[in-house]
Short mmCIF file of C-alpha atoms in Angstrom, two decimals:
data_model
loop_
_atom_site.label_atom_id
_atom_site.label_comp_id
_atom_site.label_asym_id
_atom_site.label_seq_id
_atom_site.Cartn_x
_atom_site.Cartn_y
_atom_site.Cartn_z
CA MET A 1 0.11 0.21 -0.27
CA CYS A 2 1.47 3.07 -0.98
CA ALA A 3 1.48 6.63 0.74
CA THR A 4 -1.03 9.14 -0.26
CA ALA A 5 0.29 11.93 2.27
CA PRO A 6 3.70 13.13 2.83
CA LEU A 7 5.68 10.84 5.42
CA PRO A 8 7.74 12.70 7.62
CA GLY A 9 11.36 12.67 7.13
CA VAL A 10 11.10 11.48 3.72
CA ASP A 11 13.03 13.56 0.79
CA ARG A 12 11.88 14.15 -2.48
CA THR A 13 14.29 13.19 -5.00
CA PRO A 14 12.28 12.18 -8.23
CA GLU A 15 12.54 7.99 -7.29
CA VAL A 16 10.91 8.50 -3.93
CA ALA A 17 8.23 10.84 -5.20
CA ALA A 18 7.52 8.44 -7.38
CA ALA A 19 7.41 5.58 -5.27
CA LEU A 20 5.03 7.62 -2.56
CA GLN A 21 2.74 7.06 -5.18
CA CYS A 22 3.49 3.80 -6.40
CA ALA A 23 4.03 5.17 -9.74
CA ALA A 24 7.19 2.91 -10.80
CA PRO A 25 7.31 -0.94 -11.21
CA ALA A 26 10.82 -1.00 -9.69
CA GLN A 27 9.43 0.64 -6.81
CA ARG A 28 6.46 -2.62 -6.51
CA GLN A 29 9.55 -4.91 -6.90
CA LEU A 30 11.63 -3.28 -4.13
CA LEU A 31 8.58 -3.20 -1.90
CA GLY A 32 8.42 -7.21 -2.41
CA THR A 33 12.18 -7.66 -1.86
CA LEU A 34 11.50 -5.96 1.58
CA LYS A 35 8.47 -7.57 2.35
CA LYS A 36 10.70 -10.74 1.80
CA GLY A 37 13.52 -9.72 4.12
CA GLY A 38 16.20 -10.36 1.39
CA PRO A 39 18.81 -8.08 0.66
CA VAL A 40 18.52 -5.00 -1.74
CA ARG A 41 20.10 -6.44 -4.85
CA ILE A 42 22.25 -3.63 -6.76
CA ALA A 43 23.62 -4.36 -10.25
CA VAL A 44 26.34 -2.17 -11.61
CA PHE A 45 27.06 -2.37 -15.29
CA GLY A 46 30.38 -0.49 -16.63
CA ASP A 47 33.94 -1.00 -18.10
CA SER A 48 36.74 -0.54 -15.73
CA PHE A 49 35.00 2.50 -14.61
CA GLY A 50 32.03 0.69 -13.52
CA ASP A 51 34.48 -1.59 -11.42
CA GLY A 52 35.35 0.94 -9.71
CA VAL A 53 31.73 2.17 -9.24
CA ALA A 54 31.16 -1.01 -7.99
CA PHE A 55 34.10 -1.06 -5.13
CA GLY A 56 32.65 2.23 -3.99
CA LEU A 57 28.89 0.92 -3.51
CA GLN A 58 30.27 -2.13 -2.03
CA GLN A 59 32.31 0.31 0.75
CA GLN A 60 29.34 2.26 1.71
CA LEU A 61 26.08 -0.46 0.75
CA THR A 62 27.10 -3.23 2.38
CA ARG A 63 25.75 -6.53 3.13
CA LYS A 64 25.14 -6.10 6.92
CA ALA A 65 23.32 -3.15 6.01
CA GLY A 66 20.56 -5.19 4.03
CA TYR A 67 22.31 -4.50 0.53
CA ASP A 68 23.93 -7.13 -2.20
CA VAL A 69 26.01 -5.10 -5.00
CA LEU A 70 26.34 -7.47 -7.59
CA LYS A 71 29.47 -6.62 -9.79
CA TYR A 72 28.37 -6.87 -13.46
CA SER A 73 31.05 -4.48 -15.12
CA GLN A 74 34.03 -5.64 -17.55
CA PRO A 75 36.88 -3.73 -18.66
CA ALA A 76 37.46 -2.50 -22.10
CA THR A 77 33.64 -2.43 -23.06
CA GLY A 78 31.21 0.55 -24.43
CA PHE A 79 28.43 1.20 -26.26
CA THR A 80 30.86 1.70 -29.36
CA ARG A 81 32.23 -1.46 -28.75
CA TYR A 82 29.78 -4.02 -30.12
CA LYS A 83 32.03 -6.19 -31.99
CA ARG A 84 34.13 -6.92 -28.95
CA LEU A 85 30.87 -7.11 -26.89
CA ASN A 86 27.45 -6.70 -27.12
CA LEU A 87 26.33 -5.32 -23.77
CA GLU A 88 22.82 -5.95 -24.30
CA THR A 89 23.25 -9.27 -24.87
CA ARG A 90 25.66 -9.65 -21.89
CA ALA A 91 23.58 -8.01 -19.65
CA GLY A 92 20.40 -10.15 -20.45
CA GLU A 93 22.78 -13.34 -19.87
CA GLN A 94 24.02 -12.31 -16.47
CA LEU A 95 20.58 -11.12 -15.21
CA GLY A 96 18.81 -14.38 -16.54
CA GLU A 97 15.25 -14.56 -15.04
CA GLY A 98 15.57 -12.85 -12.15
CA PRO A 99 14.43 -9.52 -10.76
CA ILE A 100 16.85 -6.81 -9.38
CA ASP A 101 15.98 -3.72 -7.04
CA ILE A 102 18.38 -1.12 -8.66
CA ALA A 103 20.62 -1.05 -11.74
CA VAL A 104 23.51 1.23 -11.62
CA ILE A 105 25.44 1.90 -15.56
CA SER A 106 28.82 3.83 -15.67
CA PHE A 107 30.30 3.66 -19.35
CA GLY A 108 31.90 6.30 -21.49
CA ALA A 109 35.98 6.52 -21.65
CA ASN A 110 35.90 3.68 -24.16
CA ASP A 111 33.43 5.03 -26.46
CA ALA A 112 35.44 8.13 -27.63
CA GLN A 113 35.56 6.94 -31.05
CA GLY A 114 33.78 6.75 -34.29
CA ILE A 115 31.51 3.59 -34.99
CA ILE A 116 30.30 1.22 -38.16
CA THR A 117 26.44 0.97 -37.15
CA ASP A 118 24.18 -1.67 -37.49
CA LYS A 119 23.37 -0.82 -40.99
CA GLY A 120 27.44 -1.06 -42.08
CA GLU A 121 27.84 2.82 -42.32
CA TYR A 122 30.77 4.67 -40.33
CA ALA A 123 29.49 7.13 -38.02
CA ALA A 124 32.31 10.02 -36.78
CA LEU A 125 32.24 10.24 -32.80
CA MET A 126 29.21 12.77 -31.81
CA GLY A 127 27.87 12.70 -35.41
CA PRO A 128 24.27 12.63 -36.15
CA LYS A 129 24.71 8.68 -37.13
CA TRP A 130 26.89 8.18 -34.01
CA GLN A 131 24.34 9.82 -31.95
CA GLY A 132 21.57 8.09 -33.45
CA GLN A 133 23.09 4.64 -33.26
CA ILE A 134 24.31 5.16 -29.77
CA GLY A 135 21.14 6.30 -28.50
CA GLU A 136 19.03 3.39 -29.48
CA ARG A 137 21.59 0.85 -27.71
CA LEU A 138 21.29 2.91 -24.94
CA ASP A 139 17.33 3.24 -25.25
CA ARG A 140 17.42 -0.89 -25.12
CA PHE A 141 19.71 -1.27 -22.10
CA VAL A 142 17.83 0.81 -20.25
CA ALA A 143 14.42 -0.80 -21.39
CA LEU A 144 15.99 -4.55 -20.41
CA LEU A 145 17.05 -3.29 -17.06
CA ARG A 146 13.67 -1.88 -16.36
CA ARG A 147 11.99 -5.39 -17.83
CA HIS A 148 13.68 -6.95 -14.45
CA HIS A 149 12.05 -4.35 -12.53
CA ALA A 150 15.22 -2.36 -11.84
CA MET A 151 15.23 1.41 -10.85
CA VAL A 152 18.30 2.64 -13.03
CA TYR A 153 20.89 5.24 -12.28
CA TRP A 154 23.59 6.52 -14.03
CA VAL A 155 27.19 7.73 -12.85
CA GLY A 156 29.13 10.02 -15.47
CA LEU A 157 32.67 10.58 -15.72
CA PRO A 158 35.20 12.92 -14.14
CA ARG A 159 37.17 15.39 -16.11
CA MET A 160 40.36 13.48 -17.96
CA ARG A 161 43.71 14.77 -17.46
CA ASP A 162 44.37 14.86 -21.23
CA ALA A 163 42.41 17.86 -22.44
CA ALA A 164 41.66 16.18 -26.15
CA LEU A 165 40.35 13.12 -24.37
CA ASP A 166 38.34 15.17 -21.32
CA GLY A 167 36.71 17.29 -24.45
CA ASP A 168 35.73 14.00 -26.13
CA VAL A 169 35.09 12.67 -22.77
CA GLY A 170 32.81 15.69 -21.73
CA ALA A 171 31.04 15.80 -24.99
CA ILE A 172 29.87 11.59 -24.26
CA ASN A 173 28.82 12.64 -21.01
CA ASP A 174 26.62 15.36 -21.88
CA PHE A 175 25.33 13.46 -24.61
CA TYR A 176 24.74 10.26 -22.05
CA ALA A 177 23.00 12.58 -19.86
CA ARG A 178 20.56 14.21 -21.77
CA ARG A 179 19.64 10.70 -23.15
CA MET A 180 19.12 9.45 -19.34
CA ALA A 181 16.87 12.42 -19.04
CA ALA A 182 15.04 11.51 -22.19
CA LEU A 183 14.41 7.97 -19.83
CA ASP A 184 13.80 9.65 -17.19
CA VAL A 185 16.58 7.79 -15.43
CA PRO A 186 18.77 9.95 -12.41
CA PHE A 187 22.25 11.09 -14.04
CA ILE A 188 24.98 11.36 -11.37
CA ASP A 189 27.49 13.80 -12.31
CA THR A 190 30.73 13.11 -10.95
CA ARG A 191 32.66 16.42 -12.23
CA PRO A 192 31.93 18.67 -9.32
CA VAL A 193 32.77 16.34 -6.59
CA ALA A 194 36.15 15.17 -8.36
CA SER A 195 37.11 18.48 -9.35
CA ASP A 196 39.22 21.37 -8.02
CA ALA A 197 37.57 24.82 -7.03
CA LYS A 198 37.79 26.24 -10.75
CA GLY A 199 36.30 22.89 -12.25
CA GLN A 200 39.09 21.35 -13.48
CA TYR A 201 40.96 17.71 -13.21
CA ALA A 202 42.71 17.45 -10.22
CA ALA A 203 44.70 14.53 -8.89
CA TYR A 204 44.76 15.39 -5.20
CA LEU A 205 41.51 17.03 -3.14
CA ASP A 206 40.75 17.83 0.38
CA ASP A 207 39.04 15.39 2.15
CA PRO A 208 35.67 17.53 2.87
CA ALA A 209 35.71 15.85 6.61
CA THR A 210 39.19 15.92 7.53
CA GLY A 211 40.57 18.68 4.95
CA LYS A 212 43.72 16.05 4.60
CA ARG A 213 45.14 16.19 1.04
CA THR A 214 44.02 13.36 -0.75
CA LEU A 215 44.98 11.20 -3.78
CA VAL A 216 41.82 10.50 -5.62
CA ARG A 217 42.98 9.62 -9.25
CA GLU A 218 45.00 6.98 -10.36
CA GLY A 219 48.49 7.71 -12.54
CA ASP A 220 46.67 7.38 -15.69
CA GLY A 221 44.68 10.26 -15.54
CA ILE A 222 41.49 8.61 -16.26
CA HIS A 223 40.50 6.43 -13.38
CA MET A 224 40.21 7.44 -9.79
CA SER A 225 41.84 5.71 -6.85
CA MET A 226 39.92 3.64 -4.79
CA THR A 227 39.28 6.10 -2.10
CA GLY A 228 38.39 8.68 -5.49
CA TYR A 229 35.45 5.87 -6.01
CA LYS A 230 34.04 5.91 -2.69
CA TRP A 231 34.00 9.67 -2.80
CA ILE A 232 32.35 9.58 -6.09
CA THR A 233 29.72 7.32 -5.11
CA HIS A 234 29.18 8.86 -2.18
CA GLY A 235 26.23 10.98 -2.93
CA LEU A 236 24.50 7.90 -5.00
CA SER A 237 24.99 5.74 -2.04
CA GLU A 238 22.72 8.03 0.38
CA ARG A 239 20.42 8.41 -2.52
CA ILE A 240 19.69 4.90 -2.82
CA ARG A 241 19.32 4.37 0.99
CA GLY A 242 17.17 7.31 0.85
CA TYR A 243 15.14 5.37 -1.81
CA VAL A 244 14.99 2.56 0.33
CA GLU A 245 14.31 4.06 3.61
CA ALA A 246 11.25 5.60 1.94
CA THR A 247 10.08 2.69 0.76
CA LYS A 248 10.38 0.97 3.97
CA LYS A 249 8.44 3.58 5.57
CA ILE A 250 5.56 3.24 2.91
CA GLU A 251 5.64 -0.24 3.83
CA THR A 252 4.97 0.52 7.31
CA ALA A 253 2.67 2.62 6.95
CA GLY A 254 0.46 0.80 4.54
CA ALA A 255 0.90 -2.37 7.11
CA THR A 256 -0.36 0.23 9.77
CA SER A 257 -3.40 1.35 7.64
CA VAL A 258 -4.32 -2.46 7.17
CA ALA A 259 -4.02 -2.94 11.07
CA ALA A 260 -6.15 -0.17 11.62
CA GLY A 261 -8.89 -0.96 8.99
CA GLY A 262 -9.38 -4.32 10.44
CA GLN A 263 -10.12 -3.14 13.93
#
């Protein structure tokens, strides 16, 4: 049973707003998981950067706290590399027939290249044909995850040290963000968290809790350090917790309402 009035202490992120009205299949899936007392299953898809995102989430959304973060990411893959690995086929194989509660996607660094489309035509990076083909793949990938009743999030990439790569990755990031907005998928922009005060690439940043200078990037200028991955997934971890806790309150409110009606 869903809440018909605001619940105290519940935030108003879009996924929580939908949850309050039982407007999303993903929220009904999560309700079922919580009623059964099972762990909240979070599947992470991505490339090597996705590996780091999975690590960051595993550190913050622990089994002890009732979460099970599944790492389905694979290095050197991307939406432009379907000849190497078709991400849709692979995700379908990994998920099987079972439902998942939350899916997190993070690709992009390997997608800074032109492609051969499904029609056999060359498509230059970020050109109309490229955007059309990659956009179709993104739409299908999100649809696949939603068929498994998952609440879907996308984690964007931080700034790159190399200026040319940063320009390409920034354009890809923005394209993915627009596509996710059209699909009502929350896009987590990591650039503000992983950049310096001027919004530029930084290998070291001050820890917001201690003020200590901290290494947040790997030496390749692309990946985050392990600490860096925890930083950029902290906000998402909190957002997922908020979504889960709001759903728990909805479940409790529904149970209370049913009990009161039976008296």
